[in-house]
XYZ file of C-alpha atoms in Angstrom:
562
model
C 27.970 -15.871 -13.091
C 30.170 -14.058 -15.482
C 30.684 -10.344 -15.814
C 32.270 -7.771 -17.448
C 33.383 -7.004 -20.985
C 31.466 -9.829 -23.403
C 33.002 -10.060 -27.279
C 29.886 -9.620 -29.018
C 30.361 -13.085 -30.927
C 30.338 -14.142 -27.251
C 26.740 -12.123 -26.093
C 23.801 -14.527 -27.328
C 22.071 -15.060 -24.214
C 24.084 -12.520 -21.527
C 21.981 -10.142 -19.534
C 23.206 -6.613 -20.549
C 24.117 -4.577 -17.761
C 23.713 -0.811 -18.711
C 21.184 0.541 -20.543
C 22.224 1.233 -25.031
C 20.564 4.095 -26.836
C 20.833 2.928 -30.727
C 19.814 4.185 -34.133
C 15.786 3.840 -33.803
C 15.789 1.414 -30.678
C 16.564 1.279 -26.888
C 18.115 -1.929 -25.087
C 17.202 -1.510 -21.627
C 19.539 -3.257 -18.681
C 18.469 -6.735 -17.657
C 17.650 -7.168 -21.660
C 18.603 -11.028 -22.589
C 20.410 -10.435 -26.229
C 19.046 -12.501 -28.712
C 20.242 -12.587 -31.991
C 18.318 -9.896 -33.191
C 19.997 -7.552 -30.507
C 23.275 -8.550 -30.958
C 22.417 -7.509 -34.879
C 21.318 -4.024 -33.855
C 24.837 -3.512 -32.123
C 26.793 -4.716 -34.750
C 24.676 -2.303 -36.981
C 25.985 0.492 -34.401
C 29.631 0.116 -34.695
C 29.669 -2.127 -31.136
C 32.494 -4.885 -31.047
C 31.475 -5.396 -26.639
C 29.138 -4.915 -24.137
C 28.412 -5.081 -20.589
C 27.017 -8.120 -19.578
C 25.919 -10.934 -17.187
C 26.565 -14.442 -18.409
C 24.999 -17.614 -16.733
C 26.732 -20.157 -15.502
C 25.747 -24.334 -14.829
C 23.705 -23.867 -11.899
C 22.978 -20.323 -11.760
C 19.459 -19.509 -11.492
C 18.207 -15.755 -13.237
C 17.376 -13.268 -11.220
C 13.186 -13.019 -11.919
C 12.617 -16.892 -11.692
C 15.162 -16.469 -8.126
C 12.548 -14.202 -6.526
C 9.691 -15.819 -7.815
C 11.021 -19.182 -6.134
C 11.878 -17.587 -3.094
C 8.504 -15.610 -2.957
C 6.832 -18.791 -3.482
C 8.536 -20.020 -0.148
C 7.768 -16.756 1.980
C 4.409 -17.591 1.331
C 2.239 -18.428 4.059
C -1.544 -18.033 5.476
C -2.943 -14.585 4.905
C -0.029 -13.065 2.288
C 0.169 -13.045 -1.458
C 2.831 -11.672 -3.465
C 3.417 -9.605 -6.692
C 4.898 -10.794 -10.134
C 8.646 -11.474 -10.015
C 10.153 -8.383 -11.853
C 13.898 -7.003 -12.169
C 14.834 -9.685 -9.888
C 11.984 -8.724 -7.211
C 8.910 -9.599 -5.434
C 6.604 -8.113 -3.079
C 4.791 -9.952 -0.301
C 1.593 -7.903 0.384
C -0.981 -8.851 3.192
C -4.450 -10.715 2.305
C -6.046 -9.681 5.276
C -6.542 -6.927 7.835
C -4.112 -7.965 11.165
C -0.929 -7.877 12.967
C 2.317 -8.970 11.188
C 5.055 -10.915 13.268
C 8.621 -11.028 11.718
C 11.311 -13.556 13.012
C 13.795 -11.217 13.603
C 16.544 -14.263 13.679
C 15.833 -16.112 10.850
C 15.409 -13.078 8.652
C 18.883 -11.950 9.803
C 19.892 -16.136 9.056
C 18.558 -15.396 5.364
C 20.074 -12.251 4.511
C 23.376 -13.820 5.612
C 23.126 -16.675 3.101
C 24.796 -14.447 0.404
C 25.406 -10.798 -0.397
C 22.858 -11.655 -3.757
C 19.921 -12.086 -1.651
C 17.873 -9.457 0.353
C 14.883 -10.120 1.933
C 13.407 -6.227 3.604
C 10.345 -6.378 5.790
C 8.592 -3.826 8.078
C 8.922 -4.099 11.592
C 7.381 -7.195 13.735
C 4.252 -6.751 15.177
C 2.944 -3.603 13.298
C -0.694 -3.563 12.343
C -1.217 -3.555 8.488
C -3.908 -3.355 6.082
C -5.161 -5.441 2.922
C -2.742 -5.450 -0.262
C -0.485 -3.277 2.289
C 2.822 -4.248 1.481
C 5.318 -6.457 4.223
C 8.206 -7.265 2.870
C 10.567 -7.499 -0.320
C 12.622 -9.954 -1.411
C 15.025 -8.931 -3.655
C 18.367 -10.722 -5.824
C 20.603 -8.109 -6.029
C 23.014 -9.472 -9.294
C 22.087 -10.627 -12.561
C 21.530 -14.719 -11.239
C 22.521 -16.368 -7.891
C 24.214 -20.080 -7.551
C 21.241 -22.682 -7.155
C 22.548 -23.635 -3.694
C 21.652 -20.473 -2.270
C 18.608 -20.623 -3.140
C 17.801 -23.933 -2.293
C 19.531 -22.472 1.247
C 16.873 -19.918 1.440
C 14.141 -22.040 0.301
C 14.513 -24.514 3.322
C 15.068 -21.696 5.665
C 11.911 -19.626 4.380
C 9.853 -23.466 5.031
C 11.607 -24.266 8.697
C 8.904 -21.620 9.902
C 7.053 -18.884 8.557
C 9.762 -15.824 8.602
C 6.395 -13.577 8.224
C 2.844 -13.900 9.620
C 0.375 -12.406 9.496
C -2.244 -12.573 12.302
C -5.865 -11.447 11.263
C -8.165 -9.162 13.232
C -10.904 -10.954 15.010
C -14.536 -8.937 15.280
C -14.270 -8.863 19.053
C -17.572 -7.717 21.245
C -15.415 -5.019 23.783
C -16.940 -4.431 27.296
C -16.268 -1.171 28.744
C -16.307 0.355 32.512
C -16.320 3.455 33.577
C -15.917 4.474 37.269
C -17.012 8.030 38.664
C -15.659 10.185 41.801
C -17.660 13.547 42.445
C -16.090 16.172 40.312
C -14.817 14.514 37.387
C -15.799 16.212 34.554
C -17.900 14.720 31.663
C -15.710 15.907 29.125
C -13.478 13.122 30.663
C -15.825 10.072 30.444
C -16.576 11.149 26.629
C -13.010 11.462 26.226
C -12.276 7.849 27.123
C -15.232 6.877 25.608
C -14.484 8.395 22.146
C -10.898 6.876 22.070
C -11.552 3.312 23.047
C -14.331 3.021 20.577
C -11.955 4.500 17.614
C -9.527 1.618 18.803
C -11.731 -0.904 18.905
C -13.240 -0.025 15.820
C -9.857 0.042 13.447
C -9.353 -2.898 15.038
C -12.707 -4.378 13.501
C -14.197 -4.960 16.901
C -17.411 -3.439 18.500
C -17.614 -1.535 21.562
C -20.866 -2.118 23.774
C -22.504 0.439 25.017
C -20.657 1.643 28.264
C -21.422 0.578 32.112
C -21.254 3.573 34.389
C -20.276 2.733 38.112
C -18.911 4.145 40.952
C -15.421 4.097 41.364
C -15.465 1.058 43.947
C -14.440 -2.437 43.469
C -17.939 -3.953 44.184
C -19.631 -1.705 41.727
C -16.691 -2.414 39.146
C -17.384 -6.062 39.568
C -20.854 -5.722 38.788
C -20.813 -3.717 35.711
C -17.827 -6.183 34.555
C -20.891 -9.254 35.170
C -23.400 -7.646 33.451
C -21.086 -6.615 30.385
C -19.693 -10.073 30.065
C -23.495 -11.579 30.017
C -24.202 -9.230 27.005
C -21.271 -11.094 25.123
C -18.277 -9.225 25.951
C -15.090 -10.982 24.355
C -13.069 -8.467 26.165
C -13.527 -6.474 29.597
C -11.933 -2.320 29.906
C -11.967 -0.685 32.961
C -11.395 3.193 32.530
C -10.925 4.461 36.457
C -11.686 7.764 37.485
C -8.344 7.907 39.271
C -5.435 5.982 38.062
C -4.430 2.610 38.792
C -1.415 2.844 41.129
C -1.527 -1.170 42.506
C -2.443 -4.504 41.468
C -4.785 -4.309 44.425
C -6.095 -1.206 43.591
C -9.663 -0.522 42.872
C -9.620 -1.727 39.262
C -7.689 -4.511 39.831
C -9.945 -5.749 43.077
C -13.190 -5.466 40.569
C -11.565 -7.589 38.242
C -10.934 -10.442 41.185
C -14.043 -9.510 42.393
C -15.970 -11.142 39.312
C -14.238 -13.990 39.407
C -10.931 -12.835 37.341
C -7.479 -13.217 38.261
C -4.399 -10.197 37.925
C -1.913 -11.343 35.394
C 0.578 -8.256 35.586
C 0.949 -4.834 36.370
C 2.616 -2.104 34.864
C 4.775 -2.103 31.194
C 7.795 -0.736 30.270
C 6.121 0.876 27.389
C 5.804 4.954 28.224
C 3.253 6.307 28.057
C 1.332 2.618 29.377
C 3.501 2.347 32.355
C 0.442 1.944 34.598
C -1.557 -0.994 32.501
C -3.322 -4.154 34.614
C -3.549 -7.014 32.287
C -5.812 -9.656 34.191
C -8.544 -12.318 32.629
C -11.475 -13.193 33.826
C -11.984 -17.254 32.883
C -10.803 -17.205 29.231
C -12.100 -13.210 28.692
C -9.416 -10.483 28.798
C -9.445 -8.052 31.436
C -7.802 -4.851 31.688
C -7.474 -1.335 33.537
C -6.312 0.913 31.562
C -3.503 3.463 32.171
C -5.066 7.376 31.757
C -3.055 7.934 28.562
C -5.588 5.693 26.951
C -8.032 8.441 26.846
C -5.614 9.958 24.158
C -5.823 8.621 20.828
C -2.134 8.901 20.675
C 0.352 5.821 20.756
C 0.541 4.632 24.143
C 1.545 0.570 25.555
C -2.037 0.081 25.248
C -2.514 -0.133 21.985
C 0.420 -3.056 21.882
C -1.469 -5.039 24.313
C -5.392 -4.642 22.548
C -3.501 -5.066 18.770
C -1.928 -8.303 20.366
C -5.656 -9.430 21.357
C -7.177 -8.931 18.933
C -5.258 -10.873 16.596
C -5.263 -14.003 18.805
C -1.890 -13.716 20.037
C -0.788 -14.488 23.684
C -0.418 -11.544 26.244
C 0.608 -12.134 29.547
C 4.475 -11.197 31.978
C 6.627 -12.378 29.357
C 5.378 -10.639 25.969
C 4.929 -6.962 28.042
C 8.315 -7.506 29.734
C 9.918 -7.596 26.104
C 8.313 -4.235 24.826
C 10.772 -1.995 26.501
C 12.798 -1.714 23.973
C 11.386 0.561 21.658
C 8.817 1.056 23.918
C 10.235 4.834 24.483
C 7.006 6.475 23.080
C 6.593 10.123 25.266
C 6.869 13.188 23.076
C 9.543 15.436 24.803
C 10.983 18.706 23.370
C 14.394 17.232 23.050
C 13.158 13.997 21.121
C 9.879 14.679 19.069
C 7.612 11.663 17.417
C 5.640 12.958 15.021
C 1.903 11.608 16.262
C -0.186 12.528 13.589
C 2.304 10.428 11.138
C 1.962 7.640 13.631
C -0.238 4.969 14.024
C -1.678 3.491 17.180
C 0.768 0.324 16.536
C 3.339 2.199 14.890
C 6.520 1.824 17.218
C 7.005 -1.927 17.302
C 7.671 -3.904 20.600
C 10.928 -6.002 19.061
C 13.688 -3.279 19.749
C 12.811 -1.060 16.149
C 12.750 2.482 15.716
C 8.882 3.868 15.977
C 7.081 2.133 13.207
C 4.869 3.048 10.106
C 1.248 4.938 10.119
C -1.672 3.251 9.495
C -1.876 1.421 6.343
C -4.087 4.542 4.833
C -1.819 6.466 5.721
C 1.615 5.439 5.161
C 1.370 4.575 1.441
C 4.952 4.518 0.913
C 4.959 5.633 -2.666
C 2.146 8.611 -2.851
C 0.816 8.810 -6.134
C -2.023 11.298 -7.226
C -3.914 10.639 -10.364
C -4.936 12.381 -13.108
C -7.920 12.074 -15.333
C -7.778 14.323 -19.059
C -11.332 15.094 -19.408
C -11.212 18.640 -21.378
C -10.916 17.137 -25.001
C -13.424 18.374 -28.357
C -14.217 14.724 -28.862
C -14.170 15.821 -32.873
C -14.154 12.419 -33.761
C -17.233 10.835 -31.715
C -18.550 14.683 -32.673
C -21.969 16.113 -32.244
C -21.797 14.099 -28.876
C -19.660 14.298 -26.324
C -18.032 10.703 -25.863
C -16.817 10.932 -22.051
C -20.710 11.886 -21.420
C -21.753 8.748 -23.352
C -23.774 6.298 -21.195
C -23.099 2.132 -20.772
C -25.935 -0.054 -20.153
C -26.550 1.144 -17.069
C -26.763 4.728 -17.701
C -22.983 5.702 -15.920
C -21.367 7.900 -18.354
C -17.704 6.581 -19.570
C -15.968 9.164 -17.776
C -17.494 8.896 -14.278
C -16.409 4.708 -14.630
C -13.193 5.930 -14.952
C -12.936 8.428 -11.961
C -14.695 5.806 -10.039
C -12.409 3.397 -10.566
C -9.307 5.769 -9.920
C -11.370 6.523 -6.362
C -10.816 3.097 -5.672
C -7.639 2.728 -6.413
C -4.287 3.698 -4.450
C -4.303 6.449 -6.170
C -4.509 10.017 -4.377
C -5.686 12.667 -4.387
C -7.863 12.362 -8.087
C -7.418 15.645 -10.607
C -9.984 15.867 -13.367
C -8.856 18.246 -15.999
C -12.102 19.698 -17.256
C -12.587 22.117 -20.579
C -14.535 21.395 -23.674
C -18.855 21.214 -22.614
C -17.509 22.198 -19.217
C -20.386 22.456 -16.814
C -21.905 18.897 -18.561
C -18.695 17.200 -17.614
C -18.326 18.114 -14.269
C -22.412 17.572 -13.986
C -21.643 14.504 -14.675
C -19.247 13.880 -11.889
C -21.565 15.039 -8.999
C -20.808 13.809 -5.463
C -17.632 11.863 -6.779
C -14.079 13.314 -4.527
C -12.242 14.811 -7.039
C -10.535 18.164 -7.851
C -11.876 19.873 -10.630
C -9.770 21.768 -12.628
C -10.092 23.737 -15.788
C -7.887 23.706 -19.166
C -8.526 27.518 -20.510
C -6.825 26.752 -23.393
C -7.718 23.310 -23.789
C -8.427 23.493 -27.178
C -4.502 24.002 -28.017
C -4.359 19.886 -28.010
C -3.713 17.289 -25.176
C -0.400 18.721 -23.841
C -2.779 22.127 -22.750
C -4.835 19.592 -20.285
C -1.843 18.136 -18.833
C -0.344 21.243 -18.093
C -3.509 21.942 -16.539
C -3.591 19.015 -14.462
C -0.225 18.491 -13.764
C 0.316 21.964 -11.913
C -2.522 21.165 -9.477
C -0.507 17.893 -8.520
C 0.580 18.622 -4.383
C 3.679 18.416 -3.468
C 3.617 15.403 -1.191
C 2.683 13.056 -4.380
C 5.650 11.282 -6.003
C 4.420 10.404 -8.719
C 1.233 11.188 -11.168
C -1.019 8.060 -12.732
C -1.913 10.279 -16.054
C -5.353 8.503 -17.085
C -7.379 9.111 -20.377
C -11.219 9.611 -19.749
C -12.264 7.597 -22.800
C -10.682 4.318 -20.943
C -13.619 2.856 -19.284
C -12.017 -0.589 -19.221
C -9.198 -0.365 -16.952
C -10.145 -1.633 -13.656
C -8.984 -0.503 -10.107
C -7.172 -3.582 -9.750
C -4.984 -2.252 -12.906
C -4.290 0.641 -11.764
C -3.103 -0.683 -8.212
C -1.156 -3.180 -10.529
C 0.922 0.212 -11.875
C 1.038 2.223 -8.393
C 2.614 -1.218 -7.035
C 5.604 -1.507 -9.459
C 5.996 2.654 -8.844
C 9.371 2.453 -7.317
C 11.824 5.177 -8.607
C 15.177 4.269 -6.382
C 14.837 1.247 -8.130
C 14.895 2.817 -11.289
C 11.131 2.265 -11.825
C 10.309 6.169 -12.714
C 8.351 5.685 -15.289
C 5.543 2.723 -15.267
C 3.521 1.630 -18.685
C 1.410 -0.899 -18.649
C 1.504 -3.305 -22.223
C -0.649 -5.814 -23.933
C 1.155 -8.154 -26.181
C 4.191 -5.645 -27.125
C 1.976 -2.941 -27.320
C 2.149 -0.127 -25.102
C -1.107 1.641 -23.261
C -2.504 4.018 -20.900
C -2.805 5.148 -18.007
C 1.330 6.281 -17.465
C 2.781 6.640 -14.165
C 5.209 8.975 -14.279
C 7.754 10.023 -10.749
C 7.597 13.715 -10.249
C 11.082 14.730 -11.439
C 9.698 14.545 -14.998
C 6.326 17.379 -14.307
C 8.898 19.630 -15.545
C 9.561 18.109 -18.928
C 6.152 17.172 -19.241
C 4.470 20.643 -18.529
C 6.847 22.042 -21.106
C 5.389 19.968 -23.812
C 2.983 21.279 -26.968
C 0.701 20.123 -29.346
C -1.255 17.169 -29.054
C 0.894 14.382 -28.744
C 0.893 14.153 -25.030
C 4.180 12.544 -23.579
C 4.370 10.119 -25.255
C 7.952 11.003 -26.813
C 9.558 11.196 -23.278
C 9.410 7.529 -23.045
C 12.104 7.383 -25.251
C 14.188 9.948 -24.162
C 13.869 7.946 -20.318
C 13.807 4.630 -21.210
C 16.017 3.381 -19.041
C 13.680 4.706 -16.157
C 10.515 2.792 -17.487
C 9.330 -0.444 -16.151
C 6.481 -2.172 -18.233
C 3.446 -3.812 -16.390
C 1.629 -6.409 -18.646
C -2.098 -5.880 -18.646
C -5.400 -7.039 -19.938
C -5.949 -5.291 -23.444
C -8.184 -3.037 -21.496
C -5.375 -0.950 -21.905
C -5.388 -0.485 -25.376
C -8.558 0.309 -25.684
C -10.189 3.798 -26.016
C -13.625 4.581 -27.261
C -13.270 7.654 -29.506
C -14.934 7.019 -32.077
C -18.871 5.782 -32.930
C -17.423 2.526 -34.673
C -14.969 2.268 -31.192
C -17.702 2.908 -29.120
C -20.444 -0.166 -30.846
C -17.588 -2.759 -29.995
C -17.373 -1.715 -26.451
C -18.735 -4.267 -23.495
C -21.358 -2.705 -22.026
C -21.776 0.350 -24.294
C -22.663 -1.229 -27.254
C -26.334 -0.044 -28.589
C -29.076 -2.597 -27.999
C -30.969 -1.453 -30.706
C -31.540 -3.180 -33.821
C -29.604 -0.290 -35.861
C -26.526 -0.106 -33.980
C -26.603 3.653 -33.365
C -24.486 4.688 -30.517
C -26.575 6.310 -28.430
């Protein structure tokens, strides 16, 4: 690839590398000039530009990442669009992801033009959650190393992604005189959250003394009512392999696989089997719903991966997980799976919670609908009686989007009526009347402080689905100079805009009724445009809008909007 200065005579095809404000038109970096380009900076006094120029072999930057996301692919993952020379792998499924550490360090050695990110190995993740990013860093790379990374991403999968199974869990609990029932419900409380985020189900509990006979007992008659996976919760901790716990587990026919981990707290977990069942005592920590080497060993489980000496022997490093004054880790940020076993720093929250890009959205709700006037067009019903602004707070729910603002004003108490039971923060536009920019300013001061970014949604936009709007939230990336996201439809731009938060302040300072429209222009360098279905294009503000609509249209014979 060529780069530098390019003679303008010389620019047909070259990838511009900085952004050019001109006389009635923007070309953004990463534009390809055509001829039609080069005539707009002729027009402007240019002579050179900027710019990226292909050579024989050189492969551009989105069909690079598309090619290489196509290889990262494996059971389980999807990816995103190829866009400014990036693509996202995102998880189909619910389950634990497992990153070759080796051959992701082999890849990102090929050449300083190709990145491939991913989260740590062996951190639980969620649906559509996102694992990794691959990204080409210039303009193009050379073909050969890309073929290079091709072969390498199809040796073996670099990423995958082990699903949950819907295990039946089996729990024990053993009882000394004295130990207080606060205790038992304790242990009781925490296992069953694991189990359950896990996607299993937790029988109901057997109750025993604390004595290996006993233990062995309540371990038979749990395993006849389907158990996939035996617990034992001692009164008093574990402190041998031939301790109580341990003996009930032999007792029933099982066998002691290993004691203790060099995961703290966990240090005191007895991983045994009994046949092909898992058996385990667990350490006292486990009564805590915070992080503890537990959790490592029941994520591994569940997603069908093998547990025995060799995988607890290699989570110690990382496996550092007490809270001490001198070295904090924030718990309620953390989830259960968070620090990974394969030598990482602590690792991500839960999938719900560690949406790395928080976005809140926005829904304008408080206009005088003049034109769909005497009725109120957010309040007007589809086919199945929903009004059009309640499908479009519904589908916001459903989205990534979070928390959900609804700016109310005009026929007030109706509106919000109308939004019964649905999670949203109302709040009200006093001077709503003023025009569109009175909402927003409305809205956008009730934004909190952790979002990022605001997903500004019209309520006359019944159309766009929640898989849009996730479509937006996903290309949200302002280090990457994403700031601004607007989705199109065939050259034409739409709503809803996601906008980062370092523009509220321009925004709230705007007038009128023209919303923001005119700060994509002054930004445009920070705007990355989503193609959509024309559902975003399409609002329903008038009656002739509104007979043209799917599933509004009147049934009637004489077309009267309802």
């Amino acid at each position: 690839m060529i780069f530098g200065p390019t003679r303008l005579d010389q620019a047909l095809g070259a990838v511009l590398a900085h952004t050019r404000r001109l006389p009635g038109r923007v070309l953004k970096k990463g534009t390809v000039l055509d001829a039609t380009a080069i005539a707009a900076l002729c027009e402007a006094g240019e002579e050179a530009v900027i710019a990226a120029r292909l050579e024989e072999g050189d492969v551009a930057e989105d069909a690079a990442a598309h090619r290489l996301g196509e290889a990262l692919l494996g059971p389980h993952l999807t990816r995103t669009r190829a866009a400014t020379g990036r693509v996202n792998l995102l998880a189909g499924a619910a389950g634990l992801l497992v990153v070759d550490r080796a051959r992701v360090d082999r890849l990102n050695a090929l050449d300083e033009g190709l990145t491939l990110a991913t989260l740590p190995g062996h951190v639980p993740v969620s649906p559509r959650e996102m694992l990794a990013t691959a990204k080409i860093i210039p303009f193009a790379v050379p073909g050969a190393v890309l073929e290079a990374a091709e072969a390498l991403a199809r040796e073996a999968p670099l990423l995958a992604l082990h699903p949950f199974r819907p295990l039946t869990v089996g729990l024990v609990l053993t009882e000394l005189p004295g130990l207080k029932e606060s205790v038992m419900e304790g242990a009781v409380e925490a296992t069953a959250e694991r189990v359950a985020g896990l996607s299993g189900r937790l029988l109901p509990p057997e109750r025993c003394a604390h004595e290996a006979g006993a233990i062995a007992a309540a371990l038979r008659r749990l395993g006849e009512r389907g158990a996939e996976m035996l617990l034992v919760a001692g009164a008093s901790a574990v402190v041998d392999r031939r301790d109580v716990g341990p003996a009930g587990i032999v007792l029933a026919g099982g066998e002691i696989l290993h004691f203790g981990m060099p995961v703290d707290p966990g240090n005191l977990l007895c991983l045994g089997r009994i046949g092909e069942v898992p058996a385990m005592v667990l350490p006292g920590c486990a009564r805590s719903p915070k992080l503890n080497g537990f959790d490592w060993v029941l994520q591994r489980l569940f997603a069908g991966l093998p547990v025995g000496r060799a995988e607890i022997a290699g989570m110690g490093v990382g496996g550092l997980l007490k809270e001490i004054e001198l070295r904090p880790l924030p718990r309620e940020a953390a989830s259960r799976g968070g620090a990974p076993a394969n030598g990482a720093a602590p690792g991500p929250a839960p999938a719900a919670a560690r949406r790395a890009r928080p976005v809140a959205g926005l829904v304008l709700a408080a206009g005088l609908s003049r034109r769909m006037a005497p009725r109120n067009k957010l309040l007007v019903p589809d086919r199945q009686g929903q009004p059009m602004l309640r499908r479009v707070v519904e589908a916001l729910l459903a989205s990534r989007a979070g928390p959900v603002i609804v700016v109310t004003g005009h026929e007030r108490e109706r509106v919000e009526a109308a939004l019964a039971g649905c999670a949203v923060r109302l709040v009200a536009a006093p001077d709503y009347a003023a025009g569109l920019s009175a909402s927003l300013r409305a809205g956008l001061a009730a934004v909190p402080e952790a979002a990022e970014g605001v997903l500004v949604c019209l309520g006359d936009m019944p159309l766009v689905t929640t898989a849009m709007l996730d479509r937006l939230i996903e290309a949200f990336d302002p280090e990457e100079g994403r700031a601004i996201v607007l989705p199109t439809h065939a050259g034409q731009q739409g709503n809803p805009v996601l906008w980062a938060r370092r523009f509220l302040p321009e925004m709230q300072r705007l007038t009128g009724d023209a919303g923001a429209r005119r700060l994509l222009i002054a930004h445009a360098e920070q705007v990355a445009e989503v193609e959509l279905e024309d559902a975003v294009l399409r609002d329903f503000d008038t009656p002739e809008a509104l007979r043209a609509a799917p599933d509004f249209a009147p049934a009637d014979p004489a077309g009267q909007v309802p």
